[in-house]
Amino acid sequence: MPDKMKPAGKVLLKDLSRAELEDFFSGMGERSFRAVQLMGWLYQRQATTFDQMTDLSLKLRQKLESAAIVNAVTVARRQESVGDGTVKYLFMLGDGNTCEGVLMRHDYGNSFCVSTQVGCAMGCRFCASTLGGRIRDLSVGEIVDQVVTAQRELAAEEKRISSVVFMGTGEPLENYAATVGALRLLNSPEGLNIGYRHLTVSTSGLSEQIRRLAGEELPITLSVSLHAPNDALRSELMPVNRRFPIGELLPACRDYIQRTGRRITFEYAMMDGINDSGEQARQLAGLLRGMLCHVNLIPLNPVAERGIARSSLETVRRFQAILEEEGIETTVRREMGGDIDAACGQLRRRAMLESGMGEK
Ligand code: SAH
């Protein structure tokens, strides 16, 4: 969280990498191995207080208490889907702002969707997260603690979060340093120990940052929100396309694939009568032909304020069939948590409207 928001200049421990935590302990006159010991409490045991850290001396716990904070987020609201057990969290941050995260239970494991910003500046026409604009970036610790909080709950069932998607509110690549810091901490053996291949970052298409990410040597999965097969429509749906049009975005994606050897996923939210015609499917196939990629078709989650309807399942299947005929590998995303405002930004927005904060 921004320094000025931290109570009396305390350090948020989950903002720190192992090396930074070692420096922190050295600065306190403590041995650096305390860093790994503390990380065991923060990440493997998801402690919420220093009192729980019983293998640290009482004196050290008191020192930590006066200098540092364990929790970056607390649960302000929790909604569980009766259908599929999806859990949507509204998290309270240290400065009173809120953000959302979603736990999705699959047969093959549990995945968690994190937010990277409070609100969002991208202005996509179909998305609820961006309706109130961006308030601020989240810090590394605020991103990671969303996962730790859900992991704490799963630990009671002897389960673990096996994958994390950066697909909640916010544009991860606009909050670049915190996103990369969080990826490294989620992956580190002393952190949550989640393999890079099980970490996915979704971007609205910031071409320059995609090129930068390619150089980080993070074998994660990159997801690019495309949603339209041409600039005219994409600029209408996603204002970011005016800054980074398809002619810049796709070369950055090709470059990413070449440098990392990783396949990119293109997200395409199916909107009734807007981007779902057969001709648009062929245009999309033309753009992506020959790329190491995969298209994920998502039936739009309709947002009341947006007035855009989702395509019928039949239309989605027809669109998929054309892409596959053209040699583009395509999946249709299974819908989860439809009964609990699981679409981006809907829970936070509802909570704000109910508390009279939402309408400006
Ligand atoms: N800013 C990033 C990550 C957050 S959004 C990005 O744009 O990729 C995660 C995904 O959800 C994106 O593909 C986004 O376009 C999509 N999305 C947003 N609103 C949606 C809605 N109402 N229905 C379906 N998908 C939506």
Tab-separated table of C-alpha atoms and ligand atoms in Angstrom:
chain	number	residue	atom	x	y	z
A	1	MET	CA	0.000	0.000	0.000
A	2	PRO	CA	1.231	3.579	-0.526
A	3	ASP	CA	3.610	4.593	2.274
A	4	LYS	CA	1.452	7.436	3.469
A	5	MET	CA	-1.416	5.013	4.131
A	6	LYS	CA	0.601	2.718	6.373
A	7	PRO	CA	-0.009	3.192	10.074
A	8	ALA	CA	2.986	5.100	11.463
A	9	GLY	CA	5.330	3.986	8.695
A	10	LYS	CA	5.032	0.276	9.443
A	11	VAL	CA	6.292	-2.214	6.883
A	12	LEU	CA	3.782	-4.485	5.197
A	13	LEU	CA	5.641	-7.793	5.420
A	14	LYS	CA	3.948	-9.329	2.374
A	15	ASP	CA	5.318	-6.498	0.227
A	16	LEU	CA	8.813	-7.914	0.715
A	17	SER	CA	10.695	-10.585	-1.205
A	18	ARG	CA	12.882	-13.017	0.713
A	19	ALA	CA	15.967	-10.868	0.086
A	20	GLU	CA	14.150	-7.715	1.219
A	21	LEU	CA	12.910	-9.479	4.319
A	22	GLU	CA	16.475	-10.583	5.121
A	23	ASP	CA	17.575	-6.938	4.879
A	24	PHE	CA	14.660	-5.954	7.078
A	25	PHE	CA	15.766	-8.372	9.797
A	26	SER	CA	19.418	-7.356	9.488
A	27	GLY	CA	18.310	-3.742	9.882
A	28	MET	CA	16.659	-4.728	13.163
A	29	GLY	CA	19.855	-6.396	14.363
A	30	GLU	CA	18.365	-9.860	13.842
A	31	ARG	CA	19.829	-12.856	12.008
A	32	SER	CA	18.750	-13.098	8.380
A	33	PHE	CA	17.470	-16.698	8.647
A	34	ARG	CA	14.487	-15.188	10.461
A	35	ALA	CA	13.198	-14.198	7.011
A	36	VAL	CA	12.525	-17.776	5.933
A	37	GLN	CA	11.115	-18.602	9.356
A	38	LEU	CA	8.712	-15.680	9.125
A	39	MET	CA	7.722	-16.582	5.565
A	40	GLY	CA	6.728	-20.014	6.815
A	41	TRP	CA	4.234	-18.300	9.104
A	42	LEU	CA	3.021	-15.810	6.491
A	43	TYR	CA	2.585	-18.179	3.545
A	44	GLN	CA	2.658	-21.846	4.544
A	45	ARG	CA	0.624	-21.363	7.734
A	46	GLN	CA	-1.195	-18.159	6.767
A	47	ALA	CA	-0.815	-16.641	10.244
A	48	THR	CA	-2.843	-13.495	10.912
A	49	THR	CA	-1.085	-12.310	14.101
A	50	PHE	CA	2.468	-12.225	15.486
A	51	ASP	CA	1.153	-14.060	18.575
A	52	GLN	CA	0.682	-17.189	16.471
A	53	MET	CA	4.392	-17.240	15.567
A	54	THR	CA	5.338	-19.184	18.649
A	55	ASP	CA	8.860	-20.148	17.578
A	56	LEU	CA	9.841	-16.467	17.557
A	57	SER	CA	10.784	-15.103	20.986
A	58	LEU	CA	8.243	-12.902	22.705
A	59	LYS	CA	10.728	-10.036	22.489
A	60	LEU	CA	11.105	-10.417	18.724
A	61	ARG	CA	7.343	-10.651	18.272
A	62	GLN	CA	6.951	-7.396	20.193
A	63	LYS	CA	9.616	-5.755	18.039
A	64	LEU	CA	7.826	-6.933	14.901
A	65	GLU	CA	4.484	-5.764	16.216
A	66	SER	CA	5.788	-2.210	16.533
A	67	ALA	CA	7.502	-2.180	13.123
A	68	ALA	CA	5.436	-4.314	10.774
A	69	ILE	CA	1.997	-5.485	9.630
A	70	VAL	CA	0.946	-9.068	8.831
A	71	ASN	CA	-2.388	-8.538	7.048
A	72	ALA	CA	-2.762	-6.462	3.909
A	73	VAL	CA	-6.405	-7.403	3.403
A	74	THR	CA	-9.308	-8.554	5.546
A	75	VAL	CA	-12.568	-10.088	4.350
A	76	ALA	CA	-15.322	-7.446	4.239
A	77	ARG	CA	-17.873	-9.661	2.481
A	78	ARG	CA	-17.984	-13.212	1.253
A	79	GLN	CA	-20.473	-14.757	-1.157
A	80	GLU	CA	-20.509	-18.453	-1.955
A	81	SER	CA	-22.267	-19.860	-4.984
A	82	VAL	CA	-24.685	-22.630	-4.062
A	83	GLY	CA	-24.241	-24.073	-7.544
A	84	ASP	CA	-20.510	-24.686	-7.831
A	85	GLY	CA	-18.882	-23.510	-4.578
A	86	THR	CA	-17.285	-20.461	-6.212
A	87	VAL	CA	-16.464	-17.893	-3.513
A	88	LYS	CA	-16.352	-14.188	-4.212
A	89	TYR	CA	-14.513	-12.066	-1.656
A	90	LEU	CA	-14.721	-8.345	-1.104
A	91	PHE	CA	-11.452	-7.439	0.603
A	92	MET	CA	-10.911	-4.405	2.816
A	93	LEU	CA	-7.525	-2.740	2.386
A	94	GLY	CA	-5.591	-0.801	5.020
A	95	ASP	CA	-6.805	2.587	3.757
A	96	GLY	CA	-10.511	1.667	3.621
A	97	ASN	CA	-10.570	0.943	-0.126
A	98	THR	CA	-11.881	-2.415	-1.295
A	99	CYS	CA	-11.029	-4.919	-4.023
A	100	GLU	CA	-12.359	-8.297	-5.156
A	101	GLY	CA	-11.027	-11.812	-5.524
A	102	VAL	CA	-12.702	-15.038	-6.622
A	103	LEU	CA	-11.999	-18.645	-5.644
A	104	MET	CA	-13.014	-21.162	-8.299
A	105	ARG	CA	-13.119	-24.882	-7.544
A	106	HIS	CA	-12.412	-27.191	-10.475
A	107	ASP	CA	-11.958	-30.955	-10.674
A	108	TYR	CA	-8.308	-30.389	-11.526
A	109	GLY	CA	-7.629	-27.972	-8.659
A	110	ASN	CA	-8.549	-24.633	-7.133
A	111	SER	CA	-7.818	-21.391	-8.898
A	112	PHE	CA	-7.921	-17.901	-7.492
A	113	CYS	CA	-8.529	-14.661	-9.394
A	114	VAL	CA	-6.801	-11.550	-7.968
A	115	SER	CA	-7.289	-7.825	-8.474
A	116	THR	CA	-4.256	-5.652	-9.196
A	117	GLN	CA	-5.773	-2.179	-8.819
A	118	VAL	CA	-8.591	-0.485	-6.901
A	119	GLY	CA	-10.925	0.229	-9.798
A	120	CYS	CA	-9.605	0.412	-13.355
A	121	ALA	CA	-8.738	3.138	-15.853
A	122	MET	CA	-9.055	1.136	-19.065
A	123	GLY	CA	-12.696	2.025	-19.795
A	124	CYS	CA	-13.736	-1.215	-21.563
A	125	ARG	CA	-17.373	-0.775	-22.575
A	126	PHE	CA	-18.578	-4.170	-21.337
A	127	CYS	CA	-16.818	-4.270	-17.956
A	128	ALA	CA	-18.093	-3.267	-14.497
A	129	SER	CA	-14.631	-2.837	-12.932
A	130	THR	CA	-13.898	0.382	-14.756
A	131	LEU	CA	-17.190	2.201	-14.092
A	132	GLY	CA	-15.797	4.326	-11.246
A	133	GLY	CA	-12.322	4.744	-12.784
A	134	ARG	CA	-9.052	3.823	-11.114
A	135	ILE	CA	-8.479	4.825	-7.495
A	136	ARG	CA	-4.969	3.425	-6.993
A	137	ASP	CA	-2.587	0.532	-7.642
A	138	LEU	CA	-2.384	-2.397	-5.233
A	139	SER	CA	0.996	-3.249	-3.706
A	140	VAL	CA	2.710	-6.646	-3.966
A	141	GLY	CA	1.469	-7.554	-0.479
A	142	GLU	CA	-2.087	-6.504	-1.241
A	143	ILE	CA	-2.128	-8.725	-4.330
A	144	VAL	CA	-0.477	-11.705	-2.620
A	145	ASP	CA	-2.561	-11.457	0.561
A	146	GLN	CA	-5.765	-11.982	-1.434
A	147	VAL	CA	-4.414	-15.426	-2.328
A	148	VAL	CA	-3.123	-16.094	1.203
A	149	THR	CA	-6.557	-15.273	2.649
A	150	ALA	CA	-8.309	-17.737	0.349
A	151	GLN	CA	-5.579	-20.333	0.973
A	152	ARG	CA	-6.186	-19.988	4.738
A	153	GLU	CA	-9.805	-20.943	4.181
A	154	LEU	CA	-8.925	-23.870	1.907
A	155	ALA	CA	-6.291	-25.139	4.341
A	156	ALA	CA	-9.127	-25.979	6.734
A	157	GLU	CA	-10.357	-28.418	4.054
A	158	GLU	CA	-6.789	-29.666	3.471
A	159	LYS	CA	-6.829	-28.196	-0.017
A	160	ARG	CA	-4.592	-25.717	-1.752
A	161	ILE	CA	-4.763	-23.059	-4.418
A	162	SER	CA	-3.036	-24.562	-7.414
A	163	SER	CA	-3.317	-21.674	-9.852
A	164	VAL	CA	-3.737	-17.899	-9.769
A	165	VAL	CA	-5.136	-15.726	-12.555
A	166	PHE	CA	-4.578	-11.964	-12.628
A	167	MET	CA	-8.042	-11.355	-14.054
A	168	GLY	CA	-9.790	-9.428	-11.304
A	169	THR	CA	-10.179	-5.667	-11.298
A	170	GLY	CA	-7.390	-3.592	-12.792
A	171	GLU	CA	-4.825	-3.733	-15.576
A	172	PRO	CA	-1.885	-5.797	-14.255
A	173	LEU	CA	0.615	-4.421	-16.759
A	174	GLU	CA	-0.225	-0.845	-15.769
A	175	ASN	CA	0.804	-1.834	-12.235
A	176	TYR	CA	3.827	-3.576	-13.671
A	177	ALA	CA	6.315	-3.698	-10.769
A	178	ALA	CA	3.766	-4.939	-8.223
A	179	THR	CA	2.440	-7.534	-10.674
A	180	VAL	CA	5.920	-8.932	-11.363
A	181	GLY	CA	6.788	-8.803	-7.633
A	182	ALA	CA	3.591	-10.687	-6.777
A	183	LEU	CA	4.262	-13.327	-9.462
A	184	ARG	CA	7.726	-13.953	-8.036
A	185	LEU	CA	6.435	-14.196	-4.457
A	186	LEU	CA	3.552	-16.495	-5.405
A	187	ASN	CA	6.061	-18.731	-7.160
A	188	SER	CA	8.860	-18.694	-4.593
A	189	PRO	CA	9.311	-21.862	-2.534
A	190	GLU	CA	9.162	-19.817	0.697
A	191	GLY	CA	6.064	-18.051	-0.597
A	192	LEU	CA	3.059	-19.912	-1.963
A	193	ASN	CA	5.182	-22.213	-4.142
A	194	ILE	CA	2.834	-22.088	-7.148
A	195	GLY	CA	4.514	-23.047	-10.441
A	196	TYR	CA	4.875	-20.250	-13.012
A	197	ARG	CA	2.911	-22.332	-15.483
A	198	HIS	CA	-0.025	-22.053	-13.094
A	199	LEU	CA	0.153	-18.250	-12.957
A	200	THR	CA	-1.733	-16.315	-15.642
A	201	VAL	CA	-1.620	-12.574	-16.315
A	202	SER	CA	-4.406	-11.066	-18.386
A	203	THR	CA	-3.881	-7.753	-20.149
A	204	SER	CA	-6.067	-5.445	-22.181
A	205	GLY	CA	-3.096	-5.192	-24.534
A	206	LEU	CA	-0.385	-2.779	-23.394
A	207	SER	CA	2.061	-3.655	-26.182
A	208	GLU	CA	5.121	-2.008	-24.666
A	209	GLN	CA	4.657	-3.796	-21.366
A	210	ILE	CA	4.074	-7.124	-23.132
A	211	ARG	CA	7.517	-6.696	-24.709
A	212	ARG	CA	8.987	-5.824	-21.318
A	213	LEU	CA	7.360	-8.856	-19.689
A	214	ALA	CA	8.913	-11.089	-22.348
A	215	GLY	CA	12.320	-10.167	-20.916
A	216	GLU	CA	11.539	-11.081	-17.296
A	217	GLU	CA	12.093	-14.817	-17.772
A	218	LEU	CA	8.836	-15.670	-16.094
A	219	PRO	CA	7.386	-18.789	-17.758
A	220	ILE	CA	3.835	-17.742	-16.899
A	221	THR	CA	0.782	-17.817	-19.163
A	222	LEU	CA	-0.093	-14.544	-20.864
A	223	SER	CA	-3.700	-13.873	-21.726
A	224	VAL	CA	-4.561	-11.003	-24.055
A	225	SER	CA	-8.076	-9.546	-24.101
A	226	LEU	CA	-8.803	-9.119	-27.796
A	227	HIS	CA	-12.612	-9.132	-28.037
A	228	ALA	CA	-12.726	-7.775	-31.615
A	229	PRO	CA	-11.177	-8.718	-34.964
A	230	ASN	CA	-10.566	-5.188	-36.279
A	231	ASP	CA	-9.471	-1.767	-35.035
A	232	ALA	CA	-12.784	0.023	-35.633
A	233	LEU	CA	-14.721	-2.319	-33.349
A	234	ARG	CA	-11.897	-2.873	-30.855
A	235	SER	CA	-11.395	0.868	-30.366
A	236	GLU	CA	-15.112	1.222	-29.710
A	237	LEU	CA	-15.149	-1.601	-27.138
A	238	MET	CA	-11.689	-1.022	-25.645
A	239	PRO	CA	-10.367	2.552	-25.710
A	240	VAL	CA	-6.835	1.179	-25.084
A	241	ASN	CA	-6.868	0.107	-28.738
A	242	ARG	CA	-6.462	3.753	-29.774
A	243	ARG	CA	-3.084	3.781	-28.011
A	244	PHE	CA	-2.056	0.255	-29.006
A	245	PRO	CA	-3.956	-0.791	-32.146
A	246	ILE	CA	-4.033	-4.373	-33.387
A	247	GLY	CA	-1.131	-3.657	-35.768
A	248	GLU	CA	1.078	-2.979	-32.735
A	249	LEU	CA	-0.472	-5.450	-30.330
A	250	LEU	CA	-0.147	-8.589	-32.437
A	251	PRO	CA	3.531	-8.035	-33.351
A	252	ALA	CA	4.227	-7.564	-29.611
A	253	CYS	CA	2.410	-10.863	-28.974
A	254	ARG	CA	4.378	-12.656	-31.713
A	255	ASP	CA	7.557	-11.293	-30.223
A	256	TYR	CA	6.498	-12.497	-26.755
A	257	ILE	CA	5.810	-15.997	-28.094
A	258	GLN	CA	9.121	-16.113	-29.903
A	259	ARG	CA	11.144	-14.952	-26.915
A	260	THR	CA	9.406	-17.049	-24.254
A	261	GLY	CA	8.321	-20.101	-26.263
A	262	ARG	CA	4.992	-19.785	-24.460
A	263	ARG	CA	1.590	-19.962	-26.110
A	264	ILE	CA	-0.660	-16.905	-25.696
A	265	THR	CA	-4.367	-17.124	-24.914
A	266	PHE	CA	-6.620	-14.580	-26.603
A	267	GLU	CA	-9.762	-13.791	-24.640
A	268	TYR	CA	-12.835	-13.021	-26.710
A	269	ALA	CA	-16.054	-12.127	-24.833
A	270	MET	CA	-19.017	-12.970	-27.036
A	271	MET	CA	-21.449	-10.031	-27.322
A	272	ASP	CA	-24.760	-10.470	-29.090
A	273	GLY	CA	-24.779	-8.847	-32.529
A	274	ILE	CA	-21.555	-6.947	-31.823
A	275	ASN	CA	-18.554	-9.239	-32.340
A	276	ASP	CA	-20.106	-12.658	-32.931
A	277	SER	CA	-20.822	-12.967	-36.696
A	278	GLY	CA	-19.365	-15.643	-38.973
A	279	GLU	CA	-17.527	-12.980	-40.931
A	280	GLN	CA	-15.933	-11.679	-37.717
A	281	ALA	CA	-14.860	-15.235	-36.840
A	282	ARG	CA	-13.086	-15.502	-40.213
A	283	GLN	CA	-11.501	-12.083	-39.744
A	284	LEU	CA	-10.231	-13.171	-36.320
A	285	ALA	CA	-8.824	-16.394	-37.770
A	286	GLY	CA	-7.014	-14.319	-40.399
A	287	LEU	CA	-5.342	-12.231	-37.699
A	288	LEU	CA	-4.171	-15.192	-35.645
A	289	ARG	CA	-3.276	-17.719	-38.330
A	290	GLY	CA	0.134	-19.281	-37.779
A	291	MET	CA	0.548	-17.948	-34.231
A	292	LEU	CA	1.262	-20.242	-31.270
A	293	CYS	CA	-2.003	-19.297	-29.589
A	294	HIS	CA	-5.372	-20.347	-28.391
A	295	VAL	CA	-8.696	-18.494	-28.359
A	296	ASN	CA	-10.902	-18.572	-25.286
A	297	LEU	CA	-14.495	-17.631	-26.061
A	298	ILE	CA	-16.320	-16.241	-23.019
A	299	PRO	CA	-20.076	-15.761	-23.134
A	300	LEU	CA	-20.306	-12.126	-21.927
A	301	ASN	CA	-21.314	-11.690	-18.315
A	302	PRO	CA	-23.924	-8.963	-18.823
A	303	VAL	CA	-23.426	-5.848	-16.681
A	304	ALA	CA	-26.653	-3.941	-16.021
A	305	GLU	CA	-25.139	-0.488	-16.704
A	306	ARG	CA	-23.648	-1.587	-20.020
A	307	GLY	CA	-26.720	-2.721	-21.968
A	308	ILE	CA	-24.824	-5.373	-23.945
A	309	ALA	CA	-26.279	-8.895	-24.137
A	310	ARG	CA	-24.354	-12.139	-24.378
A	311	SER	CA	-24.342	-14.229	-27.538
A	312	SER	CA	-26.487	-17.357	-27.528
A	313	LEU	CA	-24.674	-20.626	-26.934
A	314	GLU	CA	-25.561	-21.616	-30.489
A	315	THR	CA	-23.816	-18.511	-31.856
A	316	VAL	CA	-20.791	-19.175	-29.658
A	317	ARG	CA	-20.587	-22.752	-30.979
A	318	ARG	CA	-20.896	-21.563	-34.587
A	319	PHE	CA	-18.128	-19.005	-34.013
A	320	GLN	CA	-15.959	-21.712	-32.454
A	321	ALA	CA	-16.582	-24.090	-35.363
A	322	ILE	CA	-15.408	-21.466	-37.883
A	323	LEU	CA	-12.237	-20.734	-35.903
A	324	GLU	CA	-11.476	-24.435	-35.668
A	325	GLU	CA	-12.113	-24.978	-39.378
A	326	GLU	CA	-9.566	-22.236	-39.951
A	327	GLY	CA	-7.072	-24.083	-37.748
A	328	ILE	CA	-7.335	-21.895	-34.635
A	329	GLU	CA	-7.519	-23.853	-31.391
A	330	THR	CA	-10.545	-22.621	-29.440
A	331	THR	CA	-12.208	-23.320	-26.111
A	332	VAL	CA	-15.408	-21.981	-24.583
A	333	ARG	CA	-15.082	-20.861	-20.982
A	334	ARG	CA	-17.331	-22.605	-18.524
A	335	GLU	CA	-19.306	-20.142	-16.504
A	336	MET	CA	-18.836	-20.104	-12.751
A	337	GLY	CA	-20.545	-18.326	-9.897
A	338	GLY	CA	-23.218	-16.682	-12.052
A	339	ASP	CA	-25.437	-16.310	-8.994
A	340	ILE	CA	-22.909	-14.273	-6.976
A	341	ASP	CA	-21.900	-11.266	-9.095
A	342	ALA	CA	-18.733	-13.044	-10.202
A	343	ALA	CA	-18.252	-10.776	-13.239
A	344	CYS	CA	-15.389	-8.348	-12.793
A	345	GLY	CA	-16.116	-5.523	-10.421
A	346	GLN	CA	-19.749	-6.337	-9.782
A	347	LEU	CA	-19.485	-7.150	-6.080
A	348	ARG	CA	-17.379	-4.115	-5.215
A	349	ARG	CA	-19.730	-1.926	-7.203
A	350	ARG	CA	-22.806	-3.365	-5.508
A	351	ALA	CA	-21.265	-2.854	-2.056
A	352	MET	CA	-20.392	0.741	-2.948
A	353	LEU	CA	-23.879	1.480	-4.264
A	354	GLU	CA	-25.439	0.012	-1.128
A	355	SER	CA	-23.254	2.184	1.069
A	356	GLY	CA	-24.095	5.262	-1.013
A	357	MET	CA	-20.526	5.614	-2.341
A	358	GLY	CA	-21.083	4.482	-5.891
A	359	GLU	CA	-22.977	7.132	-7.804
A	360	LYS	CA	-21.139	10.253	-8.748
B	1	SAH	N1	-7.362	-5.662	-17.370
B	1	SAH	C1	-7.043	-7.015	-17.696
B	1	SAH	C2	-7.418	-8.032	-16.639
B	1	SAH	C3	-8.751	-7.913	-15.961
B	1	SAH	S1	-10.202	-8.336	-16.830
B	1	SAH	C4	-7.626	-7.382	-19.043
B	1	SAH	O1	-8.322	-6.564	-19.620
B	1	SAH	O2	-7.353	-8.469	-19.554
B	1	SAH	C5	-10.178	-10.091	-17.076
B	1	SAH	C6	-10.942	-10.535	-18.321
B	1	SAH	O3	-12.360	-10.385	-18.143
B	1	SAH	C7	-10.603	-9.709	-19.553
B	1	SAH	O4	-10.473	-10.567	-20.663
B	1	SAH	C8	-11.816	-8.821	-19.684
B	1	SAH	O5	-11.942	-8.284	-20.966
B	1	SAH	C9	-12.909	-9.771	-19.290
B	1	SAH	N2	-14.203	-9.142	-18.956
B	1	SAH	C10	-14.447	-7.935	-18.428
B	1	SAH	N3	-15.758	-7.720	-18.276
B	1	SAH	C11	-16.381	-8.842	-18.719
B	1	SAH	C12	-17.729	-9.242	-18.823
B	1	SAH	N4	-18.717	-8.444	-18.443
B	1	SAH	N5	-17.982	-10.468	-19.323
B	1	SAH	C13	-16.981	-11.294	-19.702
B	1	SAH	N6	-15.683	-10.977	-19.634
B	1	SAH	C14	-15.381	-9.760	-19.148
